[in-house]
Coordinates of N, CA and C in Angstrom, one line a residue:
G941 N -0.9 -14.4 3.8 CA -2.3 -13.9 3.8 C -3.2 -14.8 4.6
L942 N -4.4 -14.6 4.4 CA -5.5 -15.4 5.1 C -5.9 -16.6 4.4
A943 N -5.5 -16.7 3.1 CA -6.0 -17.9 2.3 C -5.4 -19.2 2.9
G944 N -4.2 -19.2 3.4 CA -3.7 -20.4 4.0 C -4.0 -20.7 5.4
K945 N -4.9 -19.9 6.0 CA -5.2 -20.1 7.4 C -6.6 -20.8 7.4
V946 N -6.6 -22.0 7.9 CA -7.8 -22.9 7.9 C -9.0 -22.2 8.6
E947 N -8.7 -21.6 9.8 CA -9.8 -21.1 10.6 C -10.2 -19.7 10.2
G948 N -9.7 -19.2 9.1 CA -10.0 -17.8 8.7 C -9.1 -16.8 9.5
G949 N -9.5 -15.6 9.4 CA -8.7 -14.6 10.1 C -9.3 -13.2 10.0
N950 N -8.6 -12.2 10.4 CA -9.1 -10.8 10.5 C -8.2 -9.9 9.7
V951 N -8.8 -8.9 9.2 CA -8.0 -7.8 8.5 C -8.4 -6.5 9.2
R952 N -7.4 -5.7 9.6 CA -7.7 -4.4 10.2 C -7.1 -3.3 9.3
L953 N -8.0 -2.4 8.9 CA -7.6 -1.3 8.1 C -7.8 0.0 8.9
R954 N -6.7 0.8 8.9 CA -6.7 2.1 9.6 C -6.2 3.1 8.7
A955 N -6.7 4.4 8.8 CA -6.2 5.5 8.0 C -6.2 6.7 8.9
W956 N -5.1 7.5 8.8 CA -5.1 8.7 9.6 C -4.1 9.8 8.9
I957 N -4.3 11.0 9.4 CA -3.4 12.1 8.9 C -2.3 12.3 9.9
D958 N -1.1 12.3 9.4 CA 0.1 12.6 10.2 C 0.8 13.8 9.6
G959 N 0.5 15.0 10.1 CA 1.1 16.2 9.5 C 0.5 16.4 8.1
T960 N 1.3 16.3 7.1 CA 0.9 16.5 5.7 C 0.8 15.2 5.0
R961 N 0.8 14.1 5.7 CA 0.8 12.7 5.1 C -0.4 11.9 5.4
L962 N -1.0 11.2 4.5 CA -2.1 10.3 4.7 C -1.4 8.9 5.0
M963 N -1.7 8.3 6.1 CA -1.1 7.0 6.5 C -2.2 6.0 6.4
I964 N -1.9 4.9 5.8 CA -2.9 3.8 5.7 C -2.2 2.5 6.1
S965 N -2.8 1.8 7.1 CA -2.2 0.6 7.6 C -3.2 -0.6 7.3
I966 N -2.7 -1.6 6.7 CA -3.5 -2.8 6.5 C -2.8 -4.0 7.2
Q967 N -3.5 -4.6 8.2 CA -2.8 -5.6 9.1 C -3.7 -6.8 9.1
D968 N -3.1 -8.0 9.0 CA -3.9 -9.2 9.1 C -3.2 -10.1 10.1
D969 N -4.0 -11.1 10.6 CA -3.5 -12.1 11.5 C -3.3 -13.5 10.8
G970 N -2.9 -13.4 9.5 CA -2.8 -14.6 8.7 C -1.5 -15.3 9.0
I971 N -1.1 -16.2 8.0 CA 0.1 -17.0 8.2 C 1.4 -16.3 8.1
G972 N 1.4 -15.1 7.6 CA 2.7 -14.3 7.5 C 3.6 -14.9 6.4
M973 N 4.8 -14.3 6.3 CA 5.8 -14.7 5.3 C 7.2 -14.6 5.9
D974 N 8.1 -15.4 5.4 CA 9.5 -15.2 5.7 C 10.1 -14.2 4.8
Q975 N 11.3 -13.8 5.1 CA 12.0 -12.7 4.3 C 12.1 -13.0 2.8
S976 N 12.3 -14.3 2.4 CA 12.5 -14.6 1.0 C 11.1 -14.4 0.3
K977 N 10.0 -14.9 0.9 CA 8.7 -14.7 0.3 C 8.3 -13.3 0.2
L978 N 8.6 -12.5 1.3 CA 8.3 -11.1 1.3 C 9.1 -10.4 0.2
A979 N 10.3 -10.7 0.0 CA 11.1 -10.1 -1.1 C 10.5 -10.4 -2.5
S980 N 10.0 -11.6 -2.7 CA 9.5 -12.0 -4.0 C 8.1 -11.3 -4.2
V981 N 7.4 -11.0 -3.1 CA 6.1 -10.3 -3.3 C 6.4 -8.9 -3.8
L982 N 7.4 -8.3 -3.3 CA 7.7 -6.9 -3.7 C 8.4 -6.7 -5.0
E983 N 8.9 -7.8 -5.6 CA 9.5 -7.8 -7.0 C 8.4 -7.7 -8.0
E984 N 8.7 -7.1 -9.1 CA 7.7 -7.1 -10.2 C 7.3 -8.5 -10.6
G985 N 6.0 -8.7 -10.6 CA 5.4 -10.0 -11.0 C 5.4 -11.0 -9.9
G986 N 6.0 -10.7 -8.7 CA 6.1 -11.6 -7.7 C 4.9 -11.8 -6.8
G987 N 4.1 -10.7 -6.7 CA 2.9 -10.7 -5.8 C 1.7 -10.5 -6.6
I988 N 0.6 -10.8 -6.1 CA -0.7 -10.6 -6.8 C -1.0 -9.2 -6.7
G989 N -0.5 -8.3 -7.5 CA -0.8 -6.9 -7.6 C 0.0 -6.0 -6.7
V990 N 0.7 -6.6 -5.7 CA 1.4 -5.7 -4.7 C 2.4 -4.8 -5.4
S991 N 3.3 -5.4 -6.2 CA 4.3 -4.6 -6.9 C 3.7 -3.6 -7.9
N992 N 2.6 -4.1 -8.5 CA 1.8 -3.2 -9.5 C 1.2 -2.0 -8.8
V993 N 0.6 -2.2 -7.7 CA 0.0 -1.1 -6.9 C 1.1 -0.2 -6.4
N994 N 2.2 -0.8 -5.9 CA 3.3 0.0 -5.4 C 3.8 0.9 -6.5
E995 N 4.1 0.4 -7.6 CA 4.6 1.2 -8.7 C 3.6 2.3 -9.2
R996 N 2.4 2.0 -9.3 CA 1.4 3.0 -9.7 C 1.3 4.1 -8.7
L997 N 1.3 3.8 -7.4 CA 1.2 4.8 -6.4 C 2.5 5.7 -6.4
R998 N 3.7 5.0 -6.7 CA 4.9 5.8 -6.7 C 4.9 6.8 -7.9
V999 N 4.4 6.3 -9.0 CA 4.3 7.2 -10.2 C 3.3 8.4 -9.9
L1000 N 2.2 8.1 -9.3 CA 1.2 9.1 -9.0 C 1.6 10.1 -7.9
F1001 N 2.3 9.6 -6.9 CA 2.6 10.5 -5.7 C 4.1 10.9 -5.7
G1002 N 5.0 10.3 -6.4 CA 6.4 10.7 -6.5 C 7.2 10.2 -5.3
A1003 N 8.3 10.9 -5.1 CA 9.4 10.5 -4.2 C 8.9 10.4 -2.7
G1004 N 7.9 11.2 -2.4 CA 7.4 11.2 -1.0 C 6.5 10.1 -0.6
Y1005 N 6.1 9.2 -1.6 CA 5.3 8.1 -1.4 C 6.2 6.9 -0.8
R1006 N 5.6 6.1 0.0 CA 6.3 5.0 0.6 C 5.4 3.8 0.9
M1007 N 5.8 2.6 0.7 CA 5.1 1.4 1.1 C 6.1 0.5 1.8
A1008 N 5.7 0.1 3.0 CA 6.6 -0.8 3.8 C 5.7 -2.0 4.2
I1009 N 6.3 -3.2 4.1 CA 5.6 -4.4 4.5 C 6.5 -5.1 5.5
E1010 N 5.8 -5.5 6.6 CA 6.5 -6.3 7.7 C 5.7 -7.5 7.9
S1011 N 6.4 -8.7 8.0 CA 5.7 -9.9 8.1 C 6.7 -11.0 8.8
K1012 N 6.1 -11.9 9.5 CA 6.9 -13.0 10.1 C 6.0 -14.2 10.0
P1013 N 6.5 -15.4 9.7 CA 5.7 -16.6 9.6 C 5.0 -16.8 10.9
G1014 N 3.7 -17.1 10.8 CA 2.8 -17.3 11.9 C 2.4 -16.1 12.7
A1015 N 2.8 -14.9 12.3 CA 2.5 -13.7 13.0 C 1.8 -12.6 12.2
G1016 N 1.3 -13.0 11.0 CA 0.6 -12.0 10.2 C 1.5 -11.0 9.4
T1017 N 0.8 -10.1 8.8 CA 1.5 -9.1 7.9 C 0.9 -7.8 8.1
E1018 N 1.7 -6.7 8.1 CA 1.3 -5.4 8.1 C 1.9 -4.6 7.0
T1019 N 1.0 -3.9 6.3 CA 1.5 -3.0 5.2 C 1.2 -1.6 5.6
L1020 N 2.2 -0.7 5.5 CA 2.0 0.7 5.8 C 2.3 1.5 4.6
I1021 N 1.3 2.3 4.2 CA 1.4 3.2 3.0 C 1.4 4.6 3.5
E1022 N 2.3 5.4 3.0 CA 2.4 6.8 3.3 C 2.3 7.6 2.0
I1023 N 1.3 8.5 2.0 CA 1.0 9.3 0.8 C 1.2 10.7 1.2
P1024 N 2.1 11.4 0.4 CA 2.3 12.8 0.7 C 1.2 13.7 0.3
E1025 N 1.1 14.9 0.9 CA 0.1 15.9 0.4 C 0.5 16.3 -1.0
R1026 N -0.5 16.6 -1.8 CA -0.3 17.1 -3.1 C -1.0 18.4 -3.3
E1027 N -0.5 19.2 -4.2 CA -1.2 20.4 -4.6 C -2.5 20.0 -5.3
P1028 N -3.6 20.7 -5.1 CA -4.8 20.4 -5.8 C -4.6 20.6 -7.3
V1029 N -5.3 19.8 -8.0 CA -5.2 19.9 -9.5 C -6.3 20.8 -9.9
R1030 N -5.9 21.8 -10.7 CA -6.9 22.8 -11.2 C -7.1 22.6 -12.7
E1031 N -8.3 22.3 -13.0 CA -8.7 22.2 -14.4 C -9.1 23.5 -14.9
T1032 N -8.5 23.9 -16.1 CA -8.9 25.1 -16.7 C -9.5 24.9 -18.0
A1033 N -10.6 25.6 -18.2 CA -11.3 25.4 -19.5 C -10.8 26.5 -20.4
P1034 N -10.8 26.2 -21.7 CA -10.4 27.3 -22.6 C -11.4 28.4 -22.6
A1035 N -10.8 29.6 -22.9 CA -11.7 30.8 -22.9 C -12.7 30.7 -24.0
V1036 N -13.9 31.1 -23.8 CA -14.9 31.1 -24.8 C -15.0 32.5 -25.4
T1037 N -14.9 32.6 -26.7 CA -15.0 33.9 -27.4 C -16.2 33.9 -28.3
A1038 N -16.8 35.1 -28.4 CA -18.0 35.1 -29.3 C -17.7 35.8 -30.5

């Protein structure tokens, strides 16, 4: 992340629609991570909220949801989140009888 970068850094957030999917990209120019650190971030309890957010979104959006993280030491990190289209939720009120 950016916390270990003395001179600070930048975060770029982009979102777009690709067919029936919402795509969200979060990219930074921070210190990056090697593969072992990246694996620990994705494990439950390994990252500050990353695995928690990933699991909650998976429960909410199902099998069509995807999160991918790419990172290299000294080259920053990019997280790509793909959210599938969902059927609108219809709330129905009970019938009122007099």
